[in-house]
C-alpha positions as a printed Julia matrix, in Angstrom:
319×3 Matrix{Float64}:
 -60.2     3.13  54.5
 -57.58    1.52  52.29
 -55.56    3.27  49.66
 -53.84    1.24  46.98
 -50.81    2.4   45.07
 -49.37    1.25  41.79
 -46.2     2.03  39.85
 -46.28    4.98  37.49
 -44.91    4.16  34.08
 -41.65    5.99  33.53
 -40.83    7.87  30.34
 -37.1     7.7   30.97
 -34.51    6.11  33.23
 -35.31    5.91  36.91
 -33.4     8.31  39.13
 -32.63    7.4   42.71
 -34.05    9.74  45.35
 -31.67   11.95  47.24
 -31.64   14.78  49.74
 -33.29   17.5   47.69
 -32.1    21.09  47.48
 -33.63   24.08  45.79
 -30.65   24.28  43.47
 -30.95   20.77  42.0
 -33.47   20.79  39.18
 -33.83   17.13  38.21
 -34.52   15.7   41.7
 -37.06   18.46  42.22
 -38.83   17.38  39.08
 -38.88   13.76  40.28
 -40.31   14.66  43.68
 -42.8    17.32  42.6
 -40.87   20.31  43.98
 -40.86   22.94  41.28
 -37.8    25.09  40.79
 -38.19   28.66  42.0
 -35.82   30.96  40.11
 -37.0    34.17  41.77
 -35.32   35.84  44.71
 -38.49   36.3   46.78
 -38.6    34.55  50.17
 -40.25   31.15  50.06
 -43.48   30.8   52.0
 -43.3    28.48  54.98
 -46.15   26.5   56.55
 -47.76   27.75  59.75
 -50.4    25.03  60.15
 -49.51   21.39  60.71
 -51.37   18.14  61.25
 -49.95   14.76  62.25
 -52.0    11.56  62.25
 -51.2     7.89  62.46
 -54.08    7.05  60.16
 -53.51    3.29  60.42
 -53.93    2.9   56.65
 -52.49   -0.21  55.07
 -49.9     0.58  52.4
 -47.72   -1.79  50.38
 -44.01   -2.22  50.99
 -42.08   -0.52  48.21
 -38.85   -1.52  46.54
 -36.37   -4.32  47.01
 -35.02   -4.72  50.52
 -32.0    -2.46  50.99
 -32.62   -0.54  47.76
 -33.64    3.09  47.47
 -37.37    3.71  47.15
 -38.62    6.38  44.8
 -41.81    8.13  45.99
 -42.16    9.52  42.47
 -43.05    6.02  41.31
 -46.18    5.87  43.48
 -49.49    7.51  42.91
 -52.85    7.49  44.6
 -55.11    5.32  42.47
 -58.4     5.76  44.3
 -59.89    8.78  42.57
 -59.5    11.17  39.7
 -58.4    13.91  39.92
 -56.01   12.94  42.74
 -57.3    14.02  46.17
 -53.99   15.68  47.03
 -53.69   17.83  43.91
 -52.91   20.97  45.96
 -50.03   19.26  47.75
 -46.58   17.95  47.02
 -46.5    14.44  48.5
 -43.6    12.27  49.68
 -43.78    8.66  50.88
 -41.29    6.57  52.8
 -42.45    2.96  53.08
 -41.12   -0.09  54.84
 -39.11   -2.55  52.79
 -41.2    -5.52  53.85
 -43.93   -4.78  56.39
 -46.91   -2.63  57.4
 -45.15    0.63  58.24
 -44.25    3.94  56.69
 -44.74    7.69  56.68
 -46.14   10.3   54.33
 -45.57   14.04  54.1
 -47.99   16.46  52.42
 -46.87   20.07  51.89
 -49.07   22.62  50.16
 -47.61   23.68  46.84
 -47.53   27.31  47.93
 -44.83   26.31  50.47
 -41.39   25.28  49.27
 -39.0    23.1   51.21
 -35.3    23.57  50.57
 -34.71   19.83  50.66
 -36.32   16.52  51.62
 -34.48   13.56  53.17
 -35.62   10.14  54.32
 -33.1     9.25  57.02
 -31.81   10.83  60.21
 -28.23   10.9   58.99
 -29.18   12.92  55.87
 -26.15   11.56  54.06
 -27.42    9.09  51.47
 -30.35    8.45  49.18
 -31.68    5.39  50.99
 -34.76    5.51  53.17
 -34.86    4.11  56.68
 -35.62    0.4   56.24
 -38.96    0.71  58.03
 -39.88    4.06  56.43
 -39.79    5.79  59.81
 -38.45    9.2   58.75
 -39.2    12.1   56.41
 -37.24   15.29  57.06
 -38.09   18.59  55.35
 -35.8    21.58  55.68
 -37.3    25.04  55.33
 -35.53   28.38  55.48
 -36.17   28.9   59.19
 -36.8    25.4   60.61
 -36.61   21.65  60.15
 -39.81   19.6   60.01
 -39.13   16.03  61.16
 -41.94   13.53  60.62
 -41.35   10.18  62.32
 -43.08    6.93  63.15
 -41.05    5.84  66.16
 -40.48    2.08  66.61
 -42.62    0.48  69.29
 -40.61   -0.61  72.32
 -42.15   -4.08  72.39
 -42.21   -6.29  75.46
 -38.91   -8.18  75.54
 -35.15   -7.8   75.88
 -34.34   -8.73  72.29
 -33.02   -7.19  69.09
 -36.43   -6.45  67.58
 -37.81   -4.99  70.8
 -36.03   -3.12  73.61
 -32.69   -3.04  71.79
 -34.18   -1.58  68.61
 -35.9     1.2   70.56
 -32.74    2.04  72.51
 -30.82    2.4   69.22
 -33.54    4.67  67.83
 -33.57    6.89  70.92
 -29.77    7.21  70.72
 -29.99    8.22  67.05
 -32.73   10.78  67.58
 -30.79   12.29  70.5
 -27.75   12.62  68.24
 -29.91   14.21  65.55
 -31.5    16.88  67.75
 -28.19   17.87  69.34
 -26.22   17.97  66.06
 -28.88   20.05  64.29
 -29.65   22.47  67.11
 -28.51   25.49  65.1
 -31.88   25.6   63.29
 -35.26   25.33  65.08
 -36.98   21.95  64.9
 -40.61   20.88  64.62
 -40.75   17.15  65.33
 -44.09   15.39  64.88
 -45.65   11.99  64.56
 -46.44    8.85  66.52
 -43.53    8.96  68.99
 -44.76    5.86  70.85
 -44.13    7.19  74.36
 -46.24    8.76  77.09
 -43.75   11.04  78.77
 -45.44   11.67  82.12
 -48.18   10.04  84.18
 -50.51   12.85  83.1
 -50.17   11.46  79.55
 -51.85    8.15  80.44
 -55.45    7.66  81.49
 -54.57    4.79  83.84
 -50.86    5.07  84.72
 -50.91    2.24  87.28
 -52.49   -0.14  84.76
 -49.93    0.72  82.09
 -46.93    0.6   84.42
 -47.91   -2.91  85.6
 -48.88   -4.35  82.19
 -47.05   -7.42  80.93
 -47.29   -9.89  78.07
 -47.75  -13.59  78.82
 -46.2   -13.17  82.24
 -42.81  -12.06  80.87
 -40.75  -10.0   83.34
 -37.83   -8.01  81.84
 -34.44   -8.33  83.57
 -34.32   -4.55  84.09
 -37.17   -3.23  86.23
 -37.2     0.05  84.27
 -38.27   -1.91  81.15
 -41.35   -3.3   82.9
 -44.78   -2.23  81.69
 -46.76   -1.19  78.65
 -44.63   -0.33  75.6
 -44.55    3.46  75.53
 -44.92    3.78  79.29
 -41.85    2.05  80.67
 -39.61    4.09  82.95
 -36.62    3.62  80.63
 -38.47    4.97  77.57
 -39.83    7.93  79.47
 -36.41    8.78  80.9
 -34.76    8.65  77.49
 -37.5    10.81  76.0
 -37.03   13.35  78.78
 -33.29   13.39  78.07
 -33.96   14.02  74.36
 -36.18   17.0   75.22
 -33.72   18.41  77.74
 -30.53   18.01  75.73
 -32.21   19.14  72.52
 -33.74   22.18  74.25
 -37.17   21.04  73.08
 -40.7    21.48  74.41
 -43.9    19.47  74.14
 -46.26   21.91  72.42
 -49.49   20.31  73.63
 -48.38   20.02  77.25
 -47.0    23.58  77.12
 -50.54   24.83  76.41
 -52.43   22.16  78.38
 -50.53   21.46  81.62
 -53.39   19.59  83.32
 -54.71   16.1   82.71
 -57.79   15.98  80.47
 -59.62   12.66  80.77
 -62.08   13.65  78.05
 -59.84   14.71  75.15
 -56.24   14.69  76.35
 -55.14   11.4   74.81
 -54.24   10.51  71.22
 -54.38    6.69  71.33
 -57.1     4.35  72.61
 -56.82    0.65  73.35
 -58.97   -2.13  71.97
 -62.59   -1.52  73.01
 -62.97   -5.23  73.85
 -61.19   -6.62  76.86
 -58.93   -5.15  79.52
 -57.8    -2.2   77.37
 -61.29   -0.78  77.0
 -61.28    2.86  78.09
 -57.48    2.89  78.5
 -55.8     5.7   76.59
 -52.38    7.29  76.15
 -50.96   10.41  74.55
 -48.23    9.19  72.23
 -48.63   11.52  69.22
 -46.82   14.83  69.49
 -45.55   18.11  68.2
 -42.15   18.67  69.78
 -40.66   22.12  69.15
 -37.4    23.9   69.77
 -37.76   26.17  72.76
 -37.04   29.21  70.57
 -40.36   28.55  68.76
 -42.34   28.54  72.01
 -43.61   32.11  71.69
 -44.98   31.38  68.22
 -47.33   28.58  69.34
 -50.94   29.63  68.73
 -52.59   26.27  69.36
 -51.89   22.55  69.63
 -54.94   20.3   69.86
 -55.95   16.63  69.79
 -58.95   15.97  67.56
 -61.52   13.21  67.92
 -61.64   10.38  70.44
 -60.96    6.7   70.81
 -62.79    3.93  69.04
 -65.42    3.51  71.75
 -66.25    7.24  71.93
 -68.07    9.83  69.85
 -65.67   11.46  67.43
 -63.9     8.29  66.27
 -62.15    9.02  62.96
 -61.33    5.44  61.93
 -57.91    4.94  63.5
 -56.8     3.99  66.99
 -54.87    7.29  66.92
 -56.27   10.82  66.88
 -55.03   13.63  64.64
 -53.0    16.32  66.4
 -52.76   19.86  65.01
 -50.33   22.71  65.53
 -50.69   26.37  64.54
 -47.81   28.84  64.68
 -47.84   32.58  64.34
 -45.85   34.13  61.52
 -42.18   35.0   61.95
 -41.79   38.22  63.88
 -45.11   37.86  65.7
 -46.1    36.0   68.84
 -49.22   34.11  69.85
 -50.28   36.84  72.25
């Protein structure tokens, strides 16, 4: 299903997006976050869903310039299908990539940012990041760059830079619990791949990387998996799904399925996650993968499956 977006006519001058805070009234108006002048605690979400829906969206803005999600609207129906949600978009400058964040209006984020450094108003150039800060946790929504197949700037080197940045982010912001979700483009362990030998030996057009740890299917190379493990360890993070489901599940334990025609038929990987700070572990009620691959019953229209997370309220546990 395609969704098309068009500019919303502005009544006044355009304001650049910035990291939003509950004390700044005009950015909140631009981004659909209403000002709450009361002293009551703000409600925080307990149910989450992440899905690489594989929906084509247009690039937004001039390359290098700030993109304003307030200038986009869903043009496919009336009233808008997301009327009960505040919605933020971060789209690639020039290609098919981006992220969206939908938060029910009954829940108020303290601020919204669109880059890992949280220091300026510009989005990541490929729209890979939306960060929401709540009173008791960060919610980081990412579309992690694919590792690619070659030792070049747009492939292995780009992914190494990303992994370094995300490691810096999780260690610098460890004072507040983190919920990190999205298509993370890595299968951490062999249990996360339906056919680990196939994926570890995969190659493109006979190319053999100079480093043996970069050999294999993007998302299943030894180097990617090691770096991901280091991010979890140094950030004191856990994989919510694997925490609840330690064993391999060939029926419904994978979130991505390969092309149903050719050698990838029936080959699947788990590359979509909810990663949580260890201190949130006792609050996990459920974390599930929904649907199946394109060749199986329960196909939802994308090569990725939705993944859900439910937490218990603060002060309670899942037991």
